[in-house]
CSV table of C-alpha atoms in Angstrom, one decimal:
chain,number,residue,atom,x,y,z
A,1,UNK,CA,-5.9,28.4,4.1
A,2,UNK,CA,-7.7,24.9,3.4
A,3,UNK,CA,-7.3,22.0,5.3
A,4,UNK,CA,-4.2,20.0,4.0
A,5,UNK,CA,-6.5,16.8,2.6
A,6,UNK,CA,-2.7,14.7,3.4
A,7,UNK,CA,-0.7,15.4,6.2
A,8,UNK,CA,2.1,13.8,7.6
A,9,UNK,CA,3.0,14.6,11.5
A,10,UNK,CA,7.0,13.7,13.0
A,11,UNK,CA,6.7,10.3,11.2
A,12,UNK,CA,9.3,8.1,11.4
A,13,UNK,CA,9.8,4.7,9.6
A,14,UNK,CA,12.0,1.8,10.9
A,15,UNK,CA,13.8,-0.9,8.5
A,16,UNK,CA,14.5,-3.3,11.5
A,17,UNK,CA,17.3,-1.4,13.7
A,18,UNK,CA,17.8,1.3,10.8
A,19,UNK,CA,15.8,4.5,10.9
A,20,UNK,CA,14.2,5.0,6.8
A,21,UNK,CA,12.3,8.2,8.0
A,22,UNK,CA,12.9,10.9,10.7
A,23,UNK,CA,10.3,13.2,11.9
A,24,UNK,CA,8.9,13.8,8.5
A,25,UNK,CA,6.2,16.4,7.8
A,26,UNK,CA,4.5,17.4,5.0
A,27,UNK,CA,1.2,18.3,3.4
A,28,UNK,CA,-0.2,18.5,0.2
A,29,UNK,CA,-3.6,20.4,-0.2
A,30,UNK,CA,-6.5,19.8,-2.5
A,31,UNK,CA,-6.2,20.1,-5.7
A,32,UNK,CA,-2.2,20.8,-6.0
A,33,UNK,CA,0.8,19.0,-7.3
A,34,UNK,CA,3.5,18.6,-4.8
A,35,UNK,CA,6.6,16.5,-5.8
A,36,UNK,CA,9.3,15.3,-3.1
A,37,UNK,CA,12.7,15.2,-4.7
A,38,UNK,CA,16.0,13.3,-3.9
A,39,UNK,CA,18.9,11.6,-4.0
A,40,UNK,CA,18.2,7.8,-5.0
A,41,UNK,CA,17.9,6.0,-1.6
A,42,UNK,CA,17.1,9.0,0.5
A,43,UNK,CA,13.5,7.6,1.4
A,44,UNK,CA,11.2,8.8,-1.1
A,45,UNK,CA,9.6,5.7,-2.2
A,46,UNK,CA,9.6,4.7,1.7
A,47,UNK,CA,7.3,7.8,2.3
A,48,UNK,CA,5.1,6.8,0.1
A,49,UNK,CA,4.9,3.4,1.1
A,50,UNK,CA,4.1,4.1,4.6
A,51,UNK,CA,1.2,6.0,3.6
A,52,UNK,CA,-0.4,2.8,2.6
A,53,UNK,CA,1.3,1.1,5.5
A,54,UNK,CA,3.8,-0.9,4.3
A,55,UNK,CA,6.0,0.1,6.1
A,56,UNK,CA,4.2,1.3,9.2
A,57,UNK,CA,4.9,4.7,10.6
A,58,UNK,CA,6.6,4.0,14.1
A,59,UNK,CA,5.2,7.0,15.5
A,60,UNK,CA,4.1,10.3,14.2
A,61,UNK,CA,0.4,10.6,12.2
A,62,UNK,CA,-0.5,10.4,8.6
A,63,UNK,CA,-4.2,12.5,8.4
A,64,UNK,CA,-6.2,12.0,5.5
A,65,UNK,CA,-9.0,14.3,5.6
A,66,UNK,CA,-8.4,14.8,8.7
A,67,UNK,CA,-8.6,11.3,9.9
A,68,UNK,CA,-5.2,9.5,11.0
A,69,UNK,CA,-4.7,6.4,8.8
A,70,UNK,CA,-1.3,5.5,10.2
A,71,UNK,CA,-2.8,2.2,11.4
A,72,UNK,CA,-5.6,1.4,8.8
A,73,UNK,CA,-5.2,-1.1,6.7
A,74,UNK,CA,-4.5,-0.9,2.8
A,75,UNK,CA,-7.6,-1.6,1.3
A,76,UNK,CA,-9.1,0.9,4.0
A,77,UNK,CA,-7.2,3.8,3.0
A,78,UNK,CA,-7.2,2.6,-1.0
A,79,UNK,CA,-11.2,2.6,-0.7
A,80,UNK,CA,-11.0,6.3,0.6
A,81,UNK,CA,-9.6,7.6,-2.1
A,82,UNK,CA,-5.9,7.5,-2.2
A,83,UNK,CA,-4.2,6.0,-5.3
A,84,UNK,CA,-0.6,4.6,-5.9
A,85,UNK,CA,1.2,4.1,-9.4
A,86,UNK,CA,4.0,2.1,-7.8
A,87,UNK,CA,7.8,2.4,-8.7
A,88,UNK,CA,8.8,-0.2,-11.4
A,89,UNK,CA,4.3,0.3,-13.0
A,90,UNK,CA,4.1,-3.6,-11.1
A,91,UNK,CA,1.4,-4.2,-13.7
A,92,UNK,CA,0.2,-8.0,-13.6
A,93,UNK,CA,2.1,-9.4,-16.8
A,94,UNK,CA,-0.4,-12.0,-17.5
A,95,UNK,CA,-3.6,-10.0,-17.8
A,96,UNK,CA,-4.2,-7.7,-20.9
A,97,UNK,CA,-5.0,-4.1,-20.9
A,98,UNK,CA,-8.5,-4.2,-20.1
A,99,UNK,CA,-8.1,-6.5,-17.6
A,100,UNK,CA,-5.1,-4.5,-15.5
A,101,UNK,CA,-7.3,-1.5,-15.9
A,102,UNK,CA,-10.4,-3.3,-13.7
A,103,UNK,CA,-8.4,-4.3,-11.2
A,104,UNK,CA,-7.8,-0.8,-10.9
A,105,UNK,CA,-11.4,-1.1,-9.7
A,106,UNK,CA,-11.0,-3.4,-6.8
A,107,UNK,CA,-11.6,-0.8,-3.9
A,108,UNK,CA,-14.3,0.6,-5.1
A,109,UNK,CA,-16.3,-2.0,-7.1
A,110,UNK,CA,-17.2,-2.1,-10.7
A,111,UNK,CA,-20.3,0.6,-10.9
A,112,UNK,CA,-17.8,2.7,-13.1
A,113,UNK,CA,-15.6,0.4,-14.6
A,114,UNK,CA,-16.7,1.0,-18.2
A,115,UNK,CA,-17.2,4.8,-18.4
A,116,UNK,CA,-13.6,5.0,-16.7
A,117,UNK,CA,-12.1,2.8,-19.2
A,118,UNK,CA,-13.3,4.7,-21.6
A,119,UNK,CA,-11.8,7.8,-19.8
A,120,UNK,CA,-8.8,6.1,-19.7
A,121,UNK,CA,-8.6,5.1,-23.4
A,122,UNK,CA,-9.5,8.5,-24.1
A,123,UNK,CA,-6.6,10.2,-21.7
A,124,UNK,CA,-3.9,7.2,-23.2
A,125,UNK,CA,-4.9,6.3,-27.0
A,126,UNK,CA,-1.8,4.1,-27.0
A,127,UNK,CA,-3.6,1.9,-24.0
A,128,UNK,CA,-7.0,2.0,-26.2
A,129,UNK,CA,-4.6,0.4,-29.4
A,130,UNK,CA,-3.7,-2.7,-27.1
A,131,UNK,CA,-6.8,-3.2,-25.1
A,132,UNK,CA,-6.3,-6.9,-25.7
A,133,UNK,CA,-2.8,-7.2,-25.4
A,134,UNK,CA,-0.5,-8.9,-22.4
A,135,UNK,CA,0.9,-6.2,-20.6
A,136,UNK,CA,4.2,-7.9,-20.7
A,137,UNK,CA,4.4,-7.3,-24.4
A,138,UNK,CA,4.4,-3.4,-23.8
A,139,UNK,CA,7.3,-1.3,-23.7
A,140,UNK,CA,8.4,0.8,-20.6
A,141,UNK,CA,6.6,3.7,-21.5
A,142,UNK,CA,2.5,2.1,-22.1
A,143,UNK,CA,3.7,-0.4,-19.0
A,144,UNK,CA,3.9,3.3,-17.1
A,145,UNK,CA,0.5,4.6,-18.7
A,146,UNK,CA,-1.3,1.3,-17.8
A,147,UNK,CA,-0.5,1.7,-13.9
A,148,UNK,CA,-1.3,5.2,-13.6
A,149,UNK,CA,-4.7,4.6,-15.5
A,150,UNK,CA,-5.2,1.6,-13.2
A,151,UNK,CA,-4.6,3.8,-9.9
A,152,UNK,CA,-6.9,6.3,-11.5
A,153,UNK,CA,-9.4,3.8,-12.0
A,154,UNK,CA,-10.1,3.5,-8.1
A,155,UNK,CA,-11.3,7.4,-8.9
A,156,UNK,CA,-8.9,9.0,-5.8
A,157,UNK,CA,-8.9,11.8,-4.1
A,158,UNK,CA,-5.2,11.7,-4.4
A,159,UNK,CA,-3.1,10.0,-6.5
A,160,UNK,CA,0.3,8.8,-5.1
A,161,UNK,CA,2.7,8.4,-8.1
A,162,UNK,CA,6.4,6.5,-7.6
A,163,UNK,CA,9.2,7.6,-10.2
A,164,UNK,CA,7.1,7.6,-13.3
A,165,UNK,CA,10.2,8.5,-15.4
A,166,UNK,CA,12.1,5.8,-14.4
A,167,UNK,CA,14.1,3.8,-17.0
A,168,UNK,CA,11.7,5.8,-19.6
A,169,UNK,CA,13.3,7.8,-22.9
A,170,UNK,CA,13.0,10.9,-22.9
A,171,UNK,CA,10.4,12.0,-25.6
A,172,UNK,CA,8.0,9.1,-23.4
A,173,UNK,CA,8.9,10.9,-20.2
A,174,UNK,CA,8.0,14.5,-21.9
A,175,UNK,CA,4.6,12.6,-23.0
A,176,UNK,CA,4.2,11.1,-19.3
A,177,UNK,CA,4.7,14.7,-17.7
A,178,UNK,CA,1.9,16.2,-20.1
A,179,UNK,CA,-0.6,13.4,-19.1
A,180,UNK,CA,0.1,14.4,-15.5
A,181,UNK,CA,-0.2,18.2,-16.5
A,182,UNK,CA,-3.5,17.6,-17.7
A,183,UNK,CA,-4.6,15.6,-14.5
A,184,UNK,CA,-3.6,18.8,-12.3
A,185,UNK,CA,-5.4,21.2,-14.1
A,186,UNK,CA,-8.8,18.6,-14.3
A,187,UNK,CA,-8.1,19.3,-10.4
A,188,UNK,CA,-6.4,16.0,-9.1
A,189,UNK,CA,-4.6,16.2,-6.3
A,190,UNK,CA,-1.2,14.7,-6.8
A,191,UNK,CA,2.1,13.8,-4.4
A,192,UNK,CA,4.8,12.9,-6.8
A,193,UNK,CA,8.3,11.2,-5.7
A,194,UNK,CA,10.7,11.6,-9.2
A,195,UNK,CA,14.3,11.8,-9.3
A,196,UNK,CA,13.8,13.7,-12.4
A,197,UNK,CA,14.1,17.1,-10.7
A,198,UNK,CA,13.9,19.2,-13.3
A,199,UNK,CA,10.2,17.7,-14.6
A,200,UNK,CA,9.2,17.1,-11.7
A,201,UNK,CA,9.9,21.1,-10.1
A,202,UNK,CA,8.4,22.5,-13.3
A,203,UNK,CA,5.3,20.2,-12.8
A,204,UNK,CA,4.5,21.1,-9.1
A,205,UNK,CA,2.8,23.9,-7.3
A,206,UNK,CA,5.7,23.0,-3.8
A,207,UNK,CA,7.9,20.9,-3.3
A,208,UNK,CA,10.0,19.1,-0.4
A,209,UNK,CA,13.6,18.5,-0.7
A,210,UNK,CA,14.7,15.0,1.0
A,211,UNK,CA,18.4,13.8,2.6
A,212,UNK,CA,19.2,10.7,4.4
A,213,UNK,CA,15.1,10.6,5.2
A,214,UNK,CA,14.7,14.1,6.2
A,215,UNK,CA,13.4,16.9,5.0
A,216,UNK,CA,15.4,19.7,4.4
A,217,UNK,CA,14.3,22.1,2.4
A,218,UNK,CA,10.8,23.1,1.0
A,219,UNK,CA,9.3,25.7,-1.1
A,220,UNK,CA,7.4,26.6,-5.1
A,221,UNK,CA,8.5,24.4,-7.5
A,222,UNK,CA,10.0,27.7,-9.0
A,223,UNK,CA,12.0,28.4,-6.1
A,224,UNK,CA,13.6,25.4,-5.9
A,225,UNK,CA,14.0,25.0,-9.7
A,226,UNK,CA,16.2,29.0,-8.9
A,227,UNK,CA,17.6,27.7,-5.6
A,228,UNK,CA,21.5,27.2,-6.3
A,229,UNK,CA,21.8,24.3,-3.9
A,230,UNK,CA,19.3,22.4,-5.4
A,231,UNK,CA,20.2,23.2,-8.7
A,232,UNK,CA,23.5,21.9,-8.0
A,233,UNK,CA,22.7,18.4,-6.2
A,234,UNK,CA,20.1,17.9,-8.5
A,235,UNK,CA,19.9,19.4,-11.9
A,236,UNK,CA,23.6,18.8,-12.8
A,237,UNK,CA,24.1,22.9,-11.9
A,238,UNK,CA,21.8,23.8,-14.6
């Protein structure tokens, strides 16, 4: 077996007195899809964040490639090659297309920035349509495509991604879930935190199962799409 290019090691994560994360550990590999599903406020989103830093890990160790980043900065660890599309896209409002997709280039500088637009045009047409357009003027759904093209941008090793269907209809989410398809099987790595279970389980190579900021179950996508438990908590027993 490879070594895991993301590992996290007994971390846990502090809100002031209230423990977010407890002894978490998990690792994705190169070149899968591993999605961590939950219950909304179980600490998904918190995991992801605390890869990046914000919050810190109160103890335990996040490797990257070996190296523990648990107390590098942002930019540090978003220079090396991990990506984030954060929960609610965060796009800047102001700035059109174009322009949110280079600052997708800020960790790495601009030696790329116009073959990987074009990539990105090419992997979201509807982005390409509104290249001049205020991002504020988009609907949910290209708001969603912009960020992840923008994280992609940075050209990562692993892209982070944080409820991508959220708030998204369903024949945008189906299109969203293809896009990411395709990314897998071009070889990205990808750690995905989605309340949609059911996409999400079908998408991935593992999975991890998350309660009250634990982990509690893992396994194949498949296995926890058949698992009765999960089936039940999360895929309304379907």
């Amino acid at each position: 077996m490879s070594t895991p290019i993301l590992e996290l090691r007994d971390i846990d994560v502090f809100y002031g007195p209230i423990q977010a994360l407890k002894k978490v550990n998990l690792h994705i590999r190169q070149g899968e899809t591993v999605s961590l599903i939950g219950a909304n406020g179980a600490g998904k989103s918190t995991l992801l964040m605390s890869i990046f830093g914000q919050p810190r890990a109160a103890a335990g160790q996040i490797l990257y490639k070996g190296e523990d980043i648990s107390k590098r900065s942002s930019h540090y660890i978003a220079s090396n090659g991990i990506a984030q599309s954060p929960e609610g896209r965060r796009v800047f409002p102001d700035m059109t297309v174009e322009e949110n997709l280079l600052m997708g280039t800020i960790p790495i500088g601009m030696d790329h920035a116009e073959e990987d637009r074009d990539r990105m045009f090419h992997l979201f047409p509807r982005l390409k349509e509104r290249r001049n357009q205020r991002a504020m003027t988009m609907s949910g759904g290209e708001q969603q495509m912009l960020a992840i093209g923008r994280a992609l941008m940075s050209r990562p090793k692993i892209l982070l991604l944080d409820e991508p269907s959220l708030g998204l209809a369903p024949i945008v989410v189906k299109h969203i879930f293809q896009t990411l398809r395709d990314l897998a099987k071009s070889g990205m790595t990808i750690f995905l935190v989605e309340q949609n279970a059911n996409h999400a389980l079908k998408l991935s190579d593992r999975a991890y199962v998350m309660v009250n900021g634990e982990i509690r179950m893992t396994g194949s996508g498949q296995e926890l799409l058949n698992n009765a438990e999960v089936r039940n908590a999360y895929l309304g027993g379907h």
